[in-house]
Short mmCIF file of C-alpha atoms in Angstrom, two decimals:
data_model
loop_
_atom_site.label_atom_id
_atom_site.label_comp_id
_atom_site.label_asym_id
_atom_site.label_seq_id
_atom_site.Cartn_x
_atom_site.Cartn_y
_atom_site.Cartn_z
CA MET J 212 14.12 -64.37 -21.20
CA VAL J 213 10.39 -64.95 -21.23
CA ASN J 214 8.07 -61.84 -21.87
CA HIS J 215 4.69 -62.39 -20.22
CA ILE J 216 1.67 -60.46 -21.59
CA PHE J 217 -1.20 -59.93 -19.12
CA THR J 218 -4.75 -59.53 -20.37
CA ASP J 219 -6.21 -59.37 -16.89
CA THR J 220 -4.24 -58.47 -13.79
CA GLY J 221 -6.68 -60.36 -11.59
CA SER J 222 -6.91 -57.69 -8.92
CA SER J 223 -8.22 -53.94 -8.68
CA SER J 224 -5.00 -53.20 -6.87
CA PHE J 225 -2.03 -52.70 -9.24
CA THR J 226 0.45 -52.89 -6.36
CA GLU J 227 -0.69 -56.52 -5.43
CA PHE J 228 -0.41 -57.18 -9.17
CA VAL J 229 3.44 -56.07 -9.10
CA ARG J 230 3.95 -57.60 -5.81
CA SER J 231 2.89 -60.99 -7.29
CA HIS J 232 4.95 -60.86 -10.30
CA ALA J 233 7.57 -58.41 -10.13
CA PRO J 234 8.21 -57.56 -6.32
CA ASP J 235 11.76 -56.26 -7.04
CA LEU J 236 10.02 -53.13 -8.87
CA LEU J 237 8.38 -51.91 -5.75
CA PRO J 238 9.50 -49.03 -3.66
CA GLY J 239 11.84 -50.15 -0.90
CA ARG J 240 12.70 -53.56 -2.51
CA ASN J 241 16.29 -52.73 -3.38
CA GLU J 242 18.48 -54.39 -0.58
CA THR J 243 21.71 -52.19 -1.59
CA LEU J 244 19.86 -49.13 0.26
CA ALA J 245 20.64 -50.16 3.86
CA ALA J 246 20.95 -48.31 6.85
CA PRO J 247 24.66 -47.38 6.43
CA VAL J 248 23.84 -45.13 3.48
CA GLY J 249 20.29 -44.06 4.52
CA ASP J 250 22.00 -40.74 5.99
CA GLN J 251 23.48 -39.99 2.53
CA ILE J 252 20.24 -40.26 0.69
CA PRO J 253 18.62 -36.84 -0.04
CA HIS J 254 15.45 -36.11 2.18
CA ALA J 255 12.57 -34.28 1.56
CA THR J 256 11.44 -31.88 4.42
CA THR J 257 8.38 -29.63 5.03
CA ILE J 258 4.75 -30.22 3.76
CA VAL J 259 1.80 -28.25 4.97
CA ALA J 260 -1.94 -28.70 4.01
CA ALA J 261 -5.09 -26.72 5.22
CA THR J 262 -8.65 -27.02 4.30
CA CYS J 263 -10.54 -24.06 2.72
CA ALA J 264 -13.73 -23.10 1.34
CA GLY J 265 -14.71 -25.92 -0.89
CA GLY J 266 -11.39 -27.78 -0.90
CA VAL J 267 -8.09 -28.11 0.33
CA VAL J 268 -4.61 -26.53 0.02
CA ILE J 269 -1.13 -28.43 -0.08
CA ALA J 270 2.22 -26.73 -0.19
CA GLY J 271 5.86 -27.91 0.08
CA ASP J 272 9.30 -26.45 0.29
CA ARG J 273 11.65 -27.24 -2.48
CA ARG J 274 14.93 -28.11 -0.50
CA ALA J 275 16.26 -31.73 -0.09
CA THR J 276 19.14 -32.48 2.25
CA SER J 277 21.68 -35.10 2.89
CA GLY J 278 22.92 -34.71 6.47
CA ASN J 279 23.96 -31.20 6.78
CA ILE J 280 24.36 -30.72 2.94
CA ILE J 281 21.80 -29.12 0.75
CA SER J 282 21.57 -31.80 -2.22
CA GLN J 283 18.80 -30.01 -3.99
CA ARG J 284 17.23 -26.44 -4.10
CA ASP J 285 14.25 -27.13 -6.26
CA MET J 286 13.05 -30.67 -5.49
CA GLU J 287 9.20 -31.37 -6.17
CA LYS J 288 7.45 -32.80 -3.07
CA VAL J 289 3.88 -32.22 -3.89
CA PHE J 290 2.15 -34.70 -6.66
CA ARG J 291 -1.05 -34.86 -8.13
CA THR J 292 -2.54 -38.37 -7.62
CA ASP J 293 -5.83 -38.01 -9.44
CA ASP J 294 -8.26 -35.41 -10.50
CA HIS J 295 -9.28 -34.53 -7.05
CA SER J 296 -6.29 -35.65 -4.63
CA GLY J 297 -2.80 -35.03 -4.22
CA MET J 298 0.13 -36.04 -1.88
CA GLY J 299 3.30 -34.47 -0.37
CA ILE J 300 6.19 -36.42 0.86
CA ALA J 301 8.73 -36.30 3.70
CA GLY J 302 11.85 -38.51 4.31
CA ALA J 303 13.84 -40.57 1.85
CA ALA J 304 13.24 -38.47 -1.25
CA SER J 305 13.90 -41.32 -3.81
CA THR J 306 11.54 -44.03 -2.14
CA GLY J 307 9.02 -41.17 -1.64
CA ILE J 308 8.89 -40.07 -5.29
CA GLU J 309 8.76 -43.63 -6.31
CA LEU J 310 5.74 -44.22 -3.96
CA ALA J 311 3.95 -41.30 -5.40
CA ARG J 312 4.25 -42.49 -8.92
CA LEU J 313 3.13 -45.97 -7.86
CA TYR J 314 0.11 -44.44 -6.02
CA GLN J 315 -0.78 -42.51 -9.06
CA VAL J 316 -0.76 -45.68 -11.15
CA GLU J 317 -2.78 -47.63 -8.50
CA LEU J 318 -5.65 -44.99 -8.65
CA GLU J 319 -5.74 -45.06 -12.34
CA HIS J 320 -5.49 -48.89 -12.43
CA TYR J 321 -8.53 -49.23 -10.03
CA GLU J 322 -10.62 -46.53 -12.02
CA LYS J 323 -10.06 -48.46 -15.34
CA ARG J 324 -10.80 -51.73 -13.72
CA GLU J 325 -13.79 -50.96 -11.68
CA GLY J 326 -15.32 -48.19 -13.77
CA ARG J 327 -15.13 -45.91 -10.88
CA THR J 328 -13.12 -43.94 -8.52
CA LEU J 329 -12.34 -44.91 -4.77
CA SER J 330 -13.94 -42.85 -2.21
CA VAL J 331 -11.66 -40.48 -0.26
CA LYS J 332 -11.34 -42.99 2.63
CA GLY J 333 -10.83 -45.78 0.18
CA LYS J 334 -7.82 -43.91 -1.36
CA ALA J 335 -6.29 -43.14 2.04
CA ASN J 336 -6.61 -46.68 3.06
CA ARG J 337 -5.03 -47.90 -0.24
CA LEU J 338 -2.16 -45.45 0.36
CA ALA J 339 -1.83 -46.96 4.10
CA THR J 340 -1.33 -50.42 2.69
CA MET J 341 1.58 -49.37 0.17
CA ILE J 342 3.21 -47.49 3.08
CA ARG J 343 3.03 -50.53 5.30
CA GLY J 344 4.55 -52.41 2.55
CA ASN J 345 7.88 -50.12 2.99
CA LEU J 346 8.01 -50.91 6.64
CA PRO J 347 11.27 -53.20 6.34
CA MET J 348 13.20 -50.45 4.63
CA ALA J 349 11.84 -47.77 7.11
CA MET J 350 13.18 -49.94 10.10
CA GLN J 351 16.44 -49.75 8.21
CA GLY J 352 16.46 -45.73 7.84
CA LEU J 353 14.51 -45.21 4.60
CA VAL J 354 11.59 -43.78 6.15
CA VAL J 355 8.86 -42.10 3.83
CA VAL J 356 5.98 -40.36 5.35
CA PRO J 357 3.31 -38.68 3.07
CA LEU J 358 0.54 -36.19 3.66
CA PHE J 359 -2.58 -37.13 1.45
CA VAL J 360 -5.26 -34.54 0.65
CA ALA J 361 -8.43 -34.71 -1.38
CA TYR J 362 -11.76 -33.08 -2.22
CA ASP J 363 -14.60 -35.07 -1.03
CA PRO J 364 -17.83 -34.37 -2.96
CA ALA J 365 -19.86 -35.89 0.08
CA ILE J 366 -18.99 -32.86 2.25
CA ASP J 367 -18.02 -30.40 -0.75
CA GLY J 368 -14.75 -29.81 1.09
CA GLY J 369 -11.27 -30.99 1.61
CA ARG J 370 -9.99 -33.80 3.75
CA ILE J 371 -6.34 -34.37 5.06
CA PHE J 372 -4.95 -37.63 6.06
CA SER J 373 -1.49 -38.25 7.67
CA TYR J 374 0.47 -41.45 7.97
CA ASP J 375 3.21 -43.07 10.19
CA VAL J 376 5.73 -45.72 9.00
CA GLY J 377 3.31 -48.47 9.80
CA GLY J 378 0.51 -47.03 7.73
CA GLY J 379 -2.06 -45.27 9.33
CA PRO J 380 -4.03 -43.49 8.20
CA TYR J 381 -4.93 -40.57 10.65
CA GLU J 382 -7.48 -38.01 9.59
CA GLN J 383 -6.59 -34.60 10.35
CA ARG J 384 -9.02 -31.51 11.12
CA GLN J 385 -8.46 -28.29 9.30
CA HIS J 386 -4.66 -28.40 8.89
CA HIS J 387 -1.54 -30.48 9.26
CA ALA J 388 2.13 -30.37 8.50
CA ILE J 389 4.82 -33.17 8.31
CA GLY J 390 8.70 -33.13 7.88
CA SER J 391 11.57 -31.78 9.66
CA GLY J 392 9.97 -28.17 10.14
CA SER J 393 6.52 -29.33 10.83
CA ILE J 394 6.58 -28.18 14.55
CA PHE J 395 7.24 -24.65 13.42
CA ALA J 396 4.61 -24.88 10.61
CA ARG J 397 1.89 -26.12 12.80
CA GLY J 398 2.48 -23.39 15.10
CA ALA J 399 2.08 -20.85 12.45
CA LEU J 400 -1.12 -22.76 11.20
CA LYS J 401 -2.75 -22.91 14.63
CA LYS J 402 -2.39 -19.13 14.57
CA LEU J 403 -3.08 -18.02 11.11
CA TYR J 404 -5.60 -20.60 10.10
CA ARG J 405 -9.18 -19.46 9.46
CA GLU J 406 -12.06 -21.99 9.02
CA GLY J 407 -13.88 -21.47 5.77
CA ALA J 408 -11.29 -19.07 4.29
CA SER J 409 -11.01 -18.48 0.88
CA PRO J 410 -8.49 -20.76 -1.13
CA GLU J 411 -6.47 -17.58 -1.81
CA ASP J 412 -6.30 -16.58 1.93
CA THR J 413 -5.42 -20.28 2.71
CA VAL J 414 -2.57 -20.27 0.18
CA LEU J 415 -1.10 -17.21 1.89
CA THR J 416 -1.58 -18.94 5.34
CA ALA J 417 0.37 -22.23 3.95
CA ILE J 418 3.14 -19.99 2.55
CA HIS J 419 3.53 -17.97 5.97
CA ALA J 420 3.81 -21.35 7.63
CA LEU J 421 6.60 -22.71 5.33
CA TYR J 422 8.19 -19.37 6.00
CA ASP J 423 8.08 -19.92 9.70
CA ALA J 424 9.43 -23.52 9.23
CA ALA J 425 12.45 -22.34 7.07
CA ASP J 426 13.20 -19.48 9.73
CA ASP J 427 13.66 -22.01 12.59
CA ASP J 428 14.69 -25.45 10.46
CA SER J 429 17.84 -25.40 8.59
CA ALA J 430 16.44 -28.30 6.42
CA THR J 431 13.36 -26.42 5.28
CA GLY J 432 14.12 -24.17 2.40
CA GLY J 433 12.48 -20.63 2.41
CA PRO J 434 11.48 -18.80 -0.92
CA ASP J 435 14.60 -18.52 -2.99
CA VAL J 436 14.14 -14.77 -4.46
CA THR J 437 17.70 -14.61 -6.23
CA ARG J 438 17.14 -18.07 -8.11
CA ARG J 439 13.19 -17.47 -8.43
CA ILE J 440 12.63 -21.07 -6.59
CA TRP J 441 9.24 -20.91 -5.06
CA PRO J 442 7.46 -23.61 -2.89
CA VAL J 443 5.15 -25.88 -4.78
CA VAL J 444 1.61 -25.06 -4.00
CA ALA J 445 -1.73 -26.61 -5.33
CA VAL J 446 -5.44 -26.06 -4.49
CA ILE J 447 -7.93 -29.04 -4.80
CA THR J 448 -11.56 -28.21 -5.22
CA ALA J 449 -14.53 -29.57 -7.11
CA ASP J 450 -12.96 -28.29 -10.30
CA GLY J 451 -10.07 -30.54 -9.69
CA PHE J 452 -6.58 -30.54 -8.73
CA ARG J 453 -4.68 -27.27 -9.81
CA ARG J 454 -1.05 -26.64 -9.25
CA LEU J 455 -0.33 -22.90 -9.07
CA SER J 456 1.99 -21.51 -11.62
CA ASP J 457 5.36 -20.21 -10.43
CA ASP J 458 4.18 -16.64 -11.40
CA GLU J 459 1.10 -17.21 -9.06
CA VAL J 460 3.36 -18.37 -6.29
CA ALA J 461 5.75 -15.62 -6.74
CA GLU J 462 2.84 -13.11 -6.04
CA TYR J 463 2.04 -14.71 -2.68
CA VAL J 464 5.74 -14.92 -1.78
CA GLN J 465 6.28 -11.09 -2.29
CA THR J 466 3.26 -10.56 -0.10
CA VAL J 467 4.61 -12.81 2.70
CA ILE J 468 8.10 -11.08 2.39
CA GLY J 469 6.76 -7.66 2.37
CA ASN J 470 4.78 -8.48 5.63
CA ARG J 471 7.96 -10.01 7.06
CA MET J 472 10.05 -6.64 6.31
CA GLY J 473 8.03 -5.00 9.11
CA THR J 474 7.13 -7.93 11.21
CA PRO J 475 10.00 -10.40 11.12
CA ASP J 476 8.09 -13.17 13.15
CA GLY J 477 4.98 -12.78 11.00
CA PRO J 478 1.45 -11.82 11.54
CA ILE J 479 0.20 -11.42 15.03
CA ALA J 480 -2.97 -13.49 15.95
CA PRO J 481 -5.58 -11.33 17.82
CA LEU J 482 -6.01 -12.50 21.44
CA ARG J 483 -9.94 -11.74 21.34
#
């Protein structure tokens, strides 16, 4: 066995470097993960994101499912990708986690090599290229669809990008949701979202949206009060990426549950 020492990767893209020298290490390169086992692999479900005053909020439920079985109750689906960006994953969980980790290295590698960070649009496009590289496995059932969010100093605010299996990206205005419960979460976001709301109010909106998704989608997990398993919530502003602690999220969850005790379907949006 020959060990190679690389003093220069020759590219600002770590993914391209790995593809040239060790392509089997990339997500989706394991040929044993074909369509027949695709349904047995744990899948991540619902992610929501919404812009707020000075930034963006991203949140995800904690449930992973394998068919009709709950395979994990406390899965991590929201990841910090650099100081001012993050992503959530829906789809094949193992491939999604690999993609998130590789993307973290991709951004770090670019910054170290070029001495600067990518623009927000550049980050979104770089992730699109990586998703496109997983297309052959996606066609066999191992689909991974991320939601990318970032603070953009050019607008002093947050930006949201969604993707399809072929890459994308598609910039979303104000809010978006992905995953099996997204149709219900989007409905809640449409009614509850307030442009320019504080990060605190936007976090509350995101948790209401996840609650509605769990209410109608069996693959989305609601807050597990008995096990104290809460959604993963992060706020990204000029101060950086900050994941809320479990104690902080628990307070928001208790507010939502208290509200739902009186109005099970959630807050009523005014008509005028």
